Amino acid sequence: MRSDDDSLPLSDLPRSRLGEEEVVDRDILADLVRDAIGVLSGLRHEELAKEVPDPAVVERITERKQRFAAALSSRAFGASAEADRLRDECLELIRGGTP
């Protein structure tokens, strides 16, 4: 068997249906969501480290983390109003908003 028999030409690879700009926007939003999840993890840790943690705050943080994680895993965000809302929410949180 020849070594070139095992490789596919690049032209045979499936092409993305998204344009370059859309791909970059999705990647940036995915990074923002990951950063927001990191911020929430830190806030949850801080709350749990308190002498008397507030269970409502911990629950709110946990729910928000789960919602962000679900959005990230589905990557169902793009150039939509939902994506804009998610982007704004993540940026607000990263900039120091409330959990």
Short mmCIF file of C-alpha atoms in Angstrom, two decimals, residues 1-14:
data_model
loop_
_atom_site.label_atom_id
_atom_site.label_comp_id
_atom_site.label_asym_id
_atom_site.label_seq_id
_atom_site.Cartn_x
_atom_site.Cartn_y
_atom_site.Cartn_z
CA MET A 1 0.00 0.00 0.00
CA ARG A 2 1.26 3.45 -0.90
CA SER A 3 1.33 6.13 1.78
CA ASP A 4 -0.70 8.56 -0.33
CA ASP A 5 -3.59 6.06 -0.42
CA ASP A 6 -4.30 6.80 3.25
CA SER A 7 -4.72 10.54 2.86
CA LEU A 8 -7.66 12.41 1.48
CA PRO A 9 -7.18 15.53 -0.58
CA LEU A 10 -8.30 18.70 1.16
CA SER A 11 -10.91 19.29 -1.51
CA ASP A 12 -12.74 16.17 -0.25
CA LEU A 13 -13.22 17.62 3.23
CA PRO A 14 -16.69 18.97 3.99
#
